[in-house]
PDB file of C-alpha atoms in Angstrom:
ATOM      1  CA  UNK A   1      97.789 100.727 239.212  1.00 44.00           C
ATOM      2  CA  UNK A   2      96.289 103.310 236.979  1.00 43.00           C
ATOM      3  CA  UNK A   3      98.482 106.005 238.434  1.00 45.00           C
ATOM      4  CA  UNK A   4     101.547 103.913 237.779  1.00 46.00           C
ATOM      5  CA  UNK A   5     100.562 103.271 234.125  1.00 45.00           C
ATOM      6  CA  UNK A   6      99.936 106.926 233.619  1.00 40.00           C
ATOM      7  CA  UNK A   7     103.361 107.754 234.951  1.00 46.00           C
ATOM      8  CA  UNK A   8     105.019 105.246 232.651  1.00 41.00           C
ATOM      9  CA  UNK A   9     103.266 106.621 229.595  1.00 45.00           C
ATOM     10  CA  UNK A  10     104.184 110.107 230.586  1.00 44.00           C
ATOM     11  CA  UNK A  11     107.817 109.162 230.942  1.00 48.00           C
ATOM     12  CA  UNK A  12     107.847 107.498 227.513  1.00 44.00           C
ATOM     13  CA  UNK A  13     106.389 110.575 225.884  1.00 47.00           C
ATOM     14  CA  UNK A  14     109.083 112.913 227.206  1.00 47.00           C
ATOM     15  CA  UNK A  15     111.444 114.441 224.612  1.00 43.00           C
ATOM     16  CA  UNK A  16     115.130 114.320 225.323  1.00 45.00           C
ATOM     17  CA  UNK A  17     116.819 116.896 223.033  1.00 46.00           C
ATOM     18  CA  UNK A  18     120.368 115.543 223.458  1.00 46.00           C
ATOM     19  CA  UNK A  19     119.511 112.057 222.127  1.00 45.00           C
ATOM     20  CA  UNK A  20     119.485 111.694 218.341  1.00 46.00           C
ATOM     21  CA  UNK A  21     117.059 109.541 216.507  1.00 50.00           C
ATOM     22  CA  UNK A  22     118.968 106.667 215.002  1.00 45.00           C
ATOM     23  CA  UNK A  23     116.340 105.838 212.410  1.00 49.00           C
ATOM     24  CA  UNK A  24     115.956 109.500 211.194  1.00 50.00           C
ATOM     25  CA  UNK A  25     117.869 110.487 208.030  1.00 50.00           C
ATOM     26  CA  UNK A  26     120.939 112.723 208.472  1.00 52.00           C
ATOM     27  CA  UNK A  27     120.454 116.432 208.000  1.00 51.00           C
ATOM     28  CA  UNK A  28     121.354 117.798 204.604  1.00 49.00           C
ATOM     29  CA  UNK A  29     123.297 120.971 203.796  1.00 46.00           C
ATOM     30  CA  UNK A  30     121.879 123.462 201.235  1.00 48.00           C
ATOM     31  CA  UNK A  31     125.224 123.488 199.318  1.00 45.00           C
ATOM     32  CA  UNK A  32     125.663 119.695 199.167  1.00 48.00           C
ATOM     33  CA  UNK A  33     123.157 117.688 197.180  1.00 50.00           C
ATOM     34  CA  UNK A  34     121.616 114.665 198.775  1.00 50.00           C
ATOM     35  CA  UNK A  35     123.682 111.499 198.534  1.00 50.00           C
ATOM     36  CA  UNK A  36     127.068 113.306 198.445  1.00 48.00           C
ATOM     37  CA  UNK A  37     129.744 113.426 201.132  1.00 49.00           C
ATOM     38  CA  UNK A  38     131.916 116.277 202.412  1.00 48.00           C
ATOM     39  CA  UNK A  39     134.831 115.186 200.235  1.00 45.00           C
ATOM     40  CA  UNK A  40     132.645 115.599 197.155  1.00 47.00           C
ATOM     41  CA  UNK A  41     131.865 119.114 198.295  1.00 46.00           C
ATOM     42  CA  UNK A  42     135.538 120.055 198.411  1.00 48.00           C
ATOM     43  CA  UNK A  43     136.474 118.673 194.966  1.00 54.00           C
ATOM     44  CA  UNK A  44     133.391 119.422 192.869  1.00 59.00           C
ATOM     45  CA  UNK A  45     133.712 122.840 191.077  1.00 59.00           C
ATOM     46  CA  UNK A  46     130.822 125.227 191.131  1.00 61.00           C
ATOM     47  CA  UNK A  47     128.534 125.128 188.111  1.00 62.00           C
ATOM     48  CA  UNK A  48     129.589 127.388 185.150  1.00 62.00           C
ATOM     49  CA  UNK A  49     127.312 130.079 183.926  1.00 66.00           C
ATOM     50  CA  UNK A  50     126.665 130.148 180.143  1.00 63.00           C
ATOM     51  CA  UNK A  51     128.461 132.975 178.268  1.00 63.00           C
ATOM     52  CA  UNK A  52     126.326 135.507 176.494  1.00 62.00           C
ATOM     53  CA  UNK A  53     126.286 135.220 172.653  1.00 62.00           C
ATOM     54  CA  UNK A  54     128.586 137.586 170.675  1.00 58.00           C
ATOM     55  CA  UNK A  55     127.025 140.788 169.379  1.00 57.00           C
ATOM     56  CA  UNK A  56     125.712 140.618 165.835  1.00 53.00           C
ATOM     57  CA  UNK A  57     126.131 143.118 162.997  1.00 52.00           C
ATOM     58  CA  UNK A  58     123.275 144.584 161.074  1.00 52.00           C
ATOM     59  CA  UNK A  59     124.266 142.944 157.772  1.00 52.00           C
ATOM     60  CA  UNK A  60     123.114 139.309 157.599  1.00 52.00           C
ATOM     61  CA  UNK A  61     123.751 138.732 161.332  1.00 51.00           C
ATOM     62  CA  UNK A  62     127.538 138.340 160.887  1.00 50.00           C
ATOM     63  CA  UNK A  63     129.508 138.595 164.138  1.00 51.00           C
ATOM     64  CA  UNK A  64     131.280 141.912 164.490  1.00 48.00           C
ATOM     65  CA  UNK A  65     134.518 140.173 165.439  1.00 50.00           C
ATOM     66  CA  UNK A  66     135.044 139.106 161.780  1.00 50.00           C
ATOM     67  CA  UNK A  67     136.162 142.683 160.947  1.00 47.00           C
ATOM     68  CA  UNK A  68     138.577 143.671 163.695  1.00 52.00           C
ATOM     69  CA  UNK A  69     139.413 147.278 164.283  1.00 53.00           C
ATOM     70  CA  UNK A  70     143.172 147.049 163.312  1.00 53.00           C
ATOM     71  CA  UNK A  71     142.287 145.994 159.745  1.00 54.00           C
ATOM     72  CA  UNK A  72     139.986 148.978 159.383  1.00 54.00           C
ATOM     73  CA  UNK A  73     142.807 151.220 160.574  1.00 63.00           C
ATOM     74  CA  UNK A  74     145.246 149.799 157.980  1.00 65.00           C
ATOM     75  CA  UNK A  75     142.699 150.224 155.190  1.00 65.00           C
ATOM     76  CA  UNK A  76     142.016 153.807 156.171  1.00 73.00           C
ATOM     77  CA  UNK A  77     145.767 154.546 156.276  1.00 79.00           C
ATOM     78  CA  UNK A  78     146.238 153.053 152.791  1.00 81.00           C
ATOM     79  CA  UNK A  79     143.356 155.113 151.432  1.00 82.00           C
ATOM     80  CA  UNK A  80     144.840 158.261 152.954  1.00 80.00           C
ATOM     81  CA  UNK A  81     148.263 157.524 151.423  1.00 85.00           C
ATOM     82  CA  UNK A  82     146.751 156.952 147.967  1.00 85.00           C
ATOM     83  CA  UNK A  83     144.719 160.150 148.203  1.00 86.00           C
ATOM     84  CA  UNK A  84     147.771 162.149 149.290  1.00 86.00           C
ATOM     85  CA  UNK A  85     149.879 160.701 146.446  1.00 87.00           C
ATOM     86  CA  UNK A  86     147.243 161.499 143.820  1.00 88.00           C
ATOM     87  CA  UNK A  87     146.853 164.976 145.239  1.00 87.00           C
ATOM     88  CA  UNK A  88     150.605 165.653 145.150  1.00 90.00           C
ATOM     89  CA  UNK A  89     150.901 164.406 141.546  1.00 91.00           C
ATOM     90  CA  UNK A  90     147.939 166.529 140.517  1.00 87.00           C
ATOM     91  CA  UNK A  91     149.463 169.570 142.242  1.00 88.00           C
ATOM     92  CA  UNK A  92     152.843 169.030 140.527  1.00 91.00           C
ATOM     93  CA  UNK A  93     151.151 168.751 137.118  1.00 89.00           C
ATOM     94  CA  UNK A  94     149.253 171.964 137.738  1.00 91.00           C
ATOM     95  CA  UNK A  95     152.477 173.671 138.838  1.00 88.00           C
ATOM     96  CA  UNK A  96     154.357 172.514 135.724  1.00 85.00           C
ATOM     97  CA  UNK A  97     151.500 173.660 133.495  1.00 86.00           C
ATOM     98  CA  UNK A  98     151.427 177.051 135.201  1.00 87.00           C
ATOM     99  CA  UNK A  99     155.195 177.494 134.791  1.00 78.00           C
ATOM    100  CA  UNK A 100     154.996 176.469 131.125  1.00 76.00           C
ATOM    101  CA  UNK A 101     152.160 178.914 130.548  1.00 82.00           C
ATOM    102  CA  UNK A 102     154.087 181.742 132.201  1.00 80.00           C
ATOM    103  CA  UNK A 103     157.206 180.969 130.148  1.00 70.00           C
ATOM    104  CA  UNK A 104     155.142 180.857 126.969  1.00 73.00           C
ATOM    105  CA  UNK A 105     153.585 184.248 127.681  1.00 78.00           C
ATOM    106  CA  UNK A 106     156.924 185.813 128.550  1.00 75.00           C
ATOM    107  CA  UNK A 107     159.131 184.365 125.787  1.00 73.00           C
ATOM    108  CA  UNK A 108     156.529 183.542 123.074  1.00 78.00           C
ATOM    109  CA  UNK A 109     158.580 180.711 121.495  1.00 81.00           C
ATOM    110  CA  UNK A 110     158.542 180.108 117.728  1.00 86.00           C
ATOM    111  CA  UNK A 111     159.884 177.196 115.671  1.00 86.00           C
ATOM    112  CA  UNK A 112     163.027 178.004 113.657  1.00 87.00           C
ATOM    113  CA  UNK A 113     162.689 178.156 109.889  1.00 86.00           C
ATOM    114  CA  UNK A 114     164.984 176.637 107.293  1.00 87.00           C
ATOM    115  CA  UNK A 115     165.346 177.222 103.588  1.00 89.00           C
ATOM    116  CA  UNK A 116     167.580 175.815 100.847  1.00 90.00           C
ATOM    117  CA  UNK A 117     169.271 178.473  98.760  1.00 87.00           C
ATOM    118  CA  UNK A 118     171.856 176.363  96.923  1.00 89.00           C
ATOM    119  CA  UNK A 119     172.118 172.749  95.763  1.00 90.00           C
ATOM    120  CA  UNK A 120     175.018 171.307  93.849  1.00 91.00           C
ATOM    121  CA  UNK A 121     175.714 167.735  92.735  1.00 91.00           C
ATOM    122  CA  UNK A 122     179.433 166.955  92.799  1.00 90.00           C
ATOM    123  CA  UNK A 123     179.078 163.267  91.974  1.00 91.00           C
ATOM    124  CA  UNK A 124     176.338 160.993  90.666  1.00 91.00           C
ATOM    125  CA  UNK A 125     177.377 157.691  89.102  1.00 91.00           C
ATOM    126  CA  UNK A 126     176.728 153.960  88.854  1.00 90.00           C
ATOM    127  CA  UNK A 127     179.197 151.610  90.514  1.00 90.00           C
ATOM    128  CA  UNK A 128     180.307 148.201  89.247  1.00 88.00           C
ATOM    129  CA  UNK A 129     177.923 146.490  91.670  1.00 88.00           C
ATOM    130  CA  UNK A 130     174.978 148.369  90.083  1.00 87.00           C
ATOM    131  CA  UNK A 131     174.631 150.695  93.114  1.00 91.00           C
ATOM    132  CA  UNK A 132     174.169 154.433  92.731  1.00 93.00           C
ATOM    133  CA  UNK A 133     176.622 156.776  94.436  1.00 94.00           C
ATOM    134  CA  UNK A 134     175.550 160.385  95.032  1.00 94.00           C
ATOM    135  CA  UNK A 135     177.305 163.373  96.574  1.00 94.00           C
ATOM    136  CA  UNK A 136     175.461 166.656  97.087  1.00 94.00           C
ATOM    137  CA  UNK A 137     176.551 170.000  98.534  1.00 93.00           C
ATOM    138  CA  UNK A 138     173.611 171.753 100.175  1.00 93.00           C
ATOM    139  CA  UNK A 139     173.566 175.275 101.552  1.00 92.00           C
ATOM    140  CA  UNK A 140     170.723 176.023 103.914  1.00 91.00           C
ATOM    141  CA  UNK A 141     169.665 178.996 105.999  1.00 92.00           C
ATOM    142  CA  UNK A 142     168.582 178.539 109.642  1.00 91.00           C
ATOM    143  CA  UNK A 143     166.490 181.416 110.945  1.00 92.00           C
ATOM    144  CA  UNK A 144     165.791 181.881 114.656  1.00 93.00           C
ATOM    145  CA  UNK A 145     162.883 184.360 114.885  1.00 91.00           C
ATOM    146  CA  UNK A 146     162.700 184.412 118.716  1.00 91.00           C
ATOM    147  CA  UNK A 147     163.526 187.603 120.584  1.00 88.00           C
ATOM    148  CA  UNK A 148     164.464 186.017 123.929  1.00 86.00           C
ATOM    149  CA  UNK A 149     165.314 182.397 123.063  1.00 88.00           C
ATOM    150  CA  UNK A 150     168.658 180.963 122.026  1.00 90.00           C
ATOM    151  CA  UNK A 151     169.073 177.570 120.347  1.00 92.00           C
ATOM    152  CA  UNK A 152     171.863 175.068 120.923  1.00 93.00           C
ATOM    153  CA  UNK A 153     172.229 172.666 117.992  1.00 94.00           C
ATOM    154  CA  UNK A 154     173.521 169.475 119.567  1.00 92.00           C
ATOM    155  CA  UNK A 155     175.505 166.615 118.093  1.00 91.00           C
ATOM    156  CA  UNK A 156     173.553 164.031 116.096  1.00 91.00           C
ATOM    157  CA  UNK A 157     171.615 166.223 113.657  1.00 93.00           C
ATOM    158  CA  UNK A 158     171.574 165.326 109.982  1.00 93.00           C
ATOM    159  CA  UNK A 159     170.157 166.232 106.567  1.00 94.00           C
ATOM    160  CA  UNK A 160     169.116 163.773 103.886  1.00 95.00           C
ATOM    161  CA  UNK A 161     167.995 164.002 100.260  1.00 95.00           C
ATOM    162  CA  UNK A 162     165.319 161.580  99.019  1.00 95.00           C
ATOM    163  CA  UNK A 163     163.871 160.731  95.654  1.00 94.00           C
ATOM    164  CA  UNK A 164     160.482 159.227  96.316  1.00 90.00           C
ATOM    165  CA  UNK A 165     160.999 156.492  98.921  1.00 91.00           C
ATOM    166  CA  UNK A 166     164.737 156.130  98.229  1.00 93.00           C
ATOM    167  CA  UNK A 167     167.382 158.032 100.166  1.00 94.00           C
ATOM    168  CA  UNK A 168     170.099 159.298  97.843  1.00 94.00           C
ATOM    169  CA  UNK A 169     172.523 160.792 100.379  1.00 95.00           C
ATOM    170  CA  UNK A 170     172.811 162.154 103.945  1.00 96.00           C
ATOM    171  CA  UNK A 171     175.122 164.366 106.010  1.00 95.00           C
ATOM    172  CA  UNK A 172     175.603 165.737 109.540  1.00 95.00           C
ATOM    173  CA  UNK A 173     174.557 169.170 110.774  1.00 93.00           C
ATOM    174  CA  UNK A 174     177.407 170.911 112.636  1.00 92.00           C
ATOM    175  CA  UNK A 175     177.112 171.663 116.341  1.00 92.00           C
ATOM    176  CA  UNK A 176     176.686 175.374 117.095  1.00 92.00           C
ATOM    177  CA  UNK A 177     174.741 177.981 119.095  1.00 93.00           C
ATOM    178  CA  UNK A 178     172.285 180.339 117.441  1.00 93.00           C
ATOM    179  CA  UNK A 179     171.409 183.535 119.263  1.00 91.00           C
ATOM    180  CA  UNK A 180     168.258 185.646 119.348  1.00 89.00           C
ATOM    181  CA  UNK A 181     166.896 186.688 115.961  1.00 91.00           C
ATOM    182  CA  UNK A 182     169.897 185.218 114.239  1.00 93.00           C
ATOM    183  CA  UNK A 183     170.210 183.919 110.678  1.00 94.00           C
ATOM    184  CA  UNK A 184     172.906 181.274 110.172  1.00 94.00           C
ATOM    185  CA  UNK A 185     174.025 179.819 106.838  1.00 93.00           C
ATOM    186  CA  UNK A 186     175.182 176.210 106.851  1.00 92.00           C
ATOM    187  CA  UNK A 187     177.112 174.365 104.159  1.00 93.00           C
ATOM    188  CA  UNK A 188     176.502 170.644 104.522  1.00 94.00           C
ATOM    189  CA  UNK A 189     178.087 167.909 102.419  1.00 94.00           C
ATOM    190  CA  UNK A 190     175.859 164.878 101.774  1.00 96.00           C
ATOM    191  CA  UNK A 191     176.888 161.502 100.395  1.00 95.00           C
ATOM    192  CA  UNK A 192     175.362 158.046 100.092  1.00 94.00           C
ATOM    193  CA  UNK A 193     175.103 154.798  98.166  1.00 92.00           C
ATOM    194  CA  UNK A 194     171.855 153.143  97.080  1.00 91.00           C
ATOM    195  CA  UNK A 195     171.096 149.655  95.795  1.00 87.00           C
ATOM    196  CA  UNK A 196     169.267 149.040  92.510  1.00 85.00           C
ATOM    197  CA  UNK A 197     171.104 152.017  91.061  1.00 87.00           C
ATOM    198  CA  UNK A 198     170.445 151.228  87.398  1.00 88.00           C
ATOM    199  CA  UNK A 199     166.684 151.397  87.844  1.00 90.00           C
ATOM    200  CA  UNK A 200     166.963 154.569  89.902  1.00 91.00           C
ATOM    201  CA  UNK A 201     169.313 156.245  87.452  1.00 90.00           C
ATOM    202  CA  UNK A 202     166.962 155.495  84.575  1.00 90.00           C
ATOM    203  CA  UNK A 203     164.042 157.041  86.494  1.00 91.00           C
ATOM    204  CA  UNK A 204     166.080 160.179  87.255  1.00 91.00           C
ATOM    205  CA  UNK A 205     167.106 160.596  83.634  1.00 88.00           C
ATOM    206  CA  UNK A 206     163.538 160.268  82.441  1.00 90.00           C
ATOM    207  CA  UNK A 207     162.446 162.832  85.027  1.00 90.00           C
ATOM    208  CA  UNK A 208     165.259 165.177  84.010  1.00 88.00           C
ATOM    209  CA  UNK A 209     163.918 165.375  80.464  1.00 89.00           C
ATOM    210  CA  UNK A 210     160.819 167.096  81.815  1.00 90.00           C
ATOM    211  CA  UNK A 211     162.945 169.754  83.556  1.00 88.00           C
ATOM    212  CA  UNK A 212     161.243 169.127  86.901  1.00 91.00           C
ATOM    213  CA  UNK A 213     162.820 166.626  89.301  1.00 93.00           C
ATOM    214  CA  UNK A 214     161.102 166.279  92.698  1.00 94.00           C
ATOM    215  CA  UNK A 215     163.454 165.876  95.666  1.00 94.00           C
ATOM    216  CA  UNK A 216     162.789 165.818  99.407  1.00 94.00           C
ATOM    217  CA  UNK A 217     165.216 167.409 101.857  1.00 93.00           C
ATOM    218  CA  UNK A 218     164.584 166.132 105.392  1.00 94.00           C
ATOM    219  CA  UNK A 219     165.932 167.773 108.556  1.00 93.00           C
ATOM    220  CA  UNK A 220     166.422 166.054 111.904  1.00 94.00           C
ATOM    221  CA  UNK A 221     168.124 168.371 114.409  1.00 92.00           C
ATOM    222  CA  UNK A 222     168.358 167.799 118.196  1.00 94.00           C
ATOM    223  CA  UNK A 223     168.379 171.188 119.916  1.00 93.00           C
ATOM    224  CA  UNK A 224     168.354 172.570 123.450  1.00 91.00           C
ATOM    225  CA  UNK A 225     166.358 175.736 124.045  1.00 87.00           C
ATOM    226  CA  UNK A 226     167.705 178.511 126.255  1.00 84.00           C
ATOM    227  CA  UNK A 227     165.171 180.782 128.001  1.00 78.00           C
ATOM    228  CA  UNK A 228     167.226 183.657 129.345  1.00 73.00           C
ATOM    229  CA  UNK A 229     169.731 181.857 131.571  1.00 76.00           C
ATOM    230  CA  UNK A 230     167.693 178.654 131.793  1.00 76.00           C
ATOM    231  CA  UNK A 231     168.709 175.839 129.426  1.00 79.00           C
ATOM    232  CA  UNK A 232     165.965 173.262 128.956  1.00 78.00           C
ATOM    233  CA  UNK A 233     166.138 169.625 127.918  1.00 76.00           C
ATOM    234  CA  UNK A 234     166.761 168.592 124.331  1.00 84.00           C
ATOM    235  CA  UNK A 235     163.983 168.399 121.754  1.00 89.00           C
ATOM    236  CA  UNK A 236     164.087 167.491 118.072  1.00 91.00           C
ATOM    237  CA  UNK A 237     163.260 169.745 115.153  1.00 91.00           C
ATOM    238  CA  UNK A 238     161.886 167.709 112.283  1.00 93.00           C
ATOM    239  CA  UNK A 239     161.547 169.335 108.861  1.00 90.00           C
ATOM    240  CA  UNK A 240     160.557 168.295 105.361  1.00 92.00           C
ATOM    241  CA  UNK A 241     161.310 170.477 102.333  1.00 91.00           C
ATOM    242  CA  UNK A 242     159.751 169.511  99.011  1.00 93.00           C
ATOM    243  CA  UNK A 243     162.064 170.751  96.260  1.00 93.00           C
ATOM    244  CA  UNK A 244     161.709 170.827  92.514  1.00 94.00           C
ATOM    245  CA  UNK A 245     164.992 171.196  90.589  1.00 93.00           C
ATOM    246  CA  UNK A 246     165.621 171.511  86.856  1.00 90.00           C
ATOM    247  CA  UNK A 247     168.617 169.218  86.451  1.00 89.00           C
ATOM    248  CA  UNK A 248     170.962 166.716  88.112  1.00 88.00           C
ATOM    249  CA  UNK A 249     174.031 167.635  86.103  1.00 86.00           C
ATOM    250  CA  UNK A 250     177.221 167.205  88.111  1.00 85.00           C
ATOM    251  CA  UNK A 251     179.527 170.080  88.999  1.00 83.00           C
ATOM    252  CA  UNK A 252     176.857 172.637  88.149  1.00 80.00           C
ATOM    253  CA  UNK A 253     174.674 174.774  90.356  1.00 77.00           C
ATOM    254  CA  UNK A 254     171.161 173.436  90.123  1.00 86.00           C
ATOM    255  CA  UNK A 255     168.232 175.800  89.844  1.00 88.00           C
ATOM    256  CA  UNK A 256     165.582 175.302  92.553  1.00 90.00           C
ATOM    257  CA  UNK A 257     162.240 176.025  90.930  1.00 90.00           C
ATOM    258  CA  UNK A 258     160.000 175.403  93.946  1.00 89.00           C
ATOM    259  CA  UNK A 259     160.455 174.865  97.653  1.00 88.00           C
ATOM    260  CA  UNK A 260     157.887 174.097 100.341  1.00 90.00           C
ATOM    261  CA  UNK A 261     159.147 173.426 103.876  1.00 88.00           C
ATOM    262  CA  UNK A 262     157.277 172.301 107.001  1.00 89.00           C
ATOM    263  CA  UNK A 263     158.735 171.915 110.495  1.00 88.00           C
ATOM    264  CA  UNK A 264     157.579 170.591 113.846  1.00 88.00           C
ATOM    265  CA  UNK A 265     158.921 169.850 117.313  1.00 85.00           C
ATOM    266  CA  UNK A 266     159.264 166.363 118.762  1.00 85.00           C
ATOM    267  CA  UNK A 267     159.666 166.082 122.521  1.00 77.00           C
TER     268      UNK A 267
END
């Protein structure tokens, strides 16, 4: 009996590798978490890895992507264009100044001079509307002192005679060319009509009794300057001659007691 019991116990303790234990839990795979099936394995995506944070700038930890590289390129191109433009303008100004300086040294330009050598009043009267009508004949001398510069007197120049702040008469300067070191005599007829003639006539008569009547002869002449064969743009010669005459008697040559003339160029 004991041998039989021992044999039974030995048989029950034998391990049969081909027989699975029904009560044991199923084996688990390392890729599938416990409690999931094979279908879950096929459809569930793999876990995502967190992206690294964007690089930070040195100034206040602002991301570098706020200032992209194309914008920096456009700004640098604009700065280069502005610098080139300023440089070209500066170079052109220097070139023009150098040319002007060379021309000045070569030609040594001087402003023409004018003088009045004859003044005659052909008419000075009061009209029925109390306006004053005046007609003067003025002879002036235009002197070009330049050795290498010619002067073109263009259309639009005029002379005018003033008494104080009132213009008595005006006339046009003829169009002509004046050569180097040339003296030209011009005969210009001036005429004009002024309001409040009675008051003005009375003032002129009172001044005539003293034998010294102040008059202003103003010159406004547009001219073009010729340097050799080069004709430059037009400029204006502005002049003011302060005259003192002895009388305003009509149809008589008036004596000019004093004359002081000043001239300047206007570009």
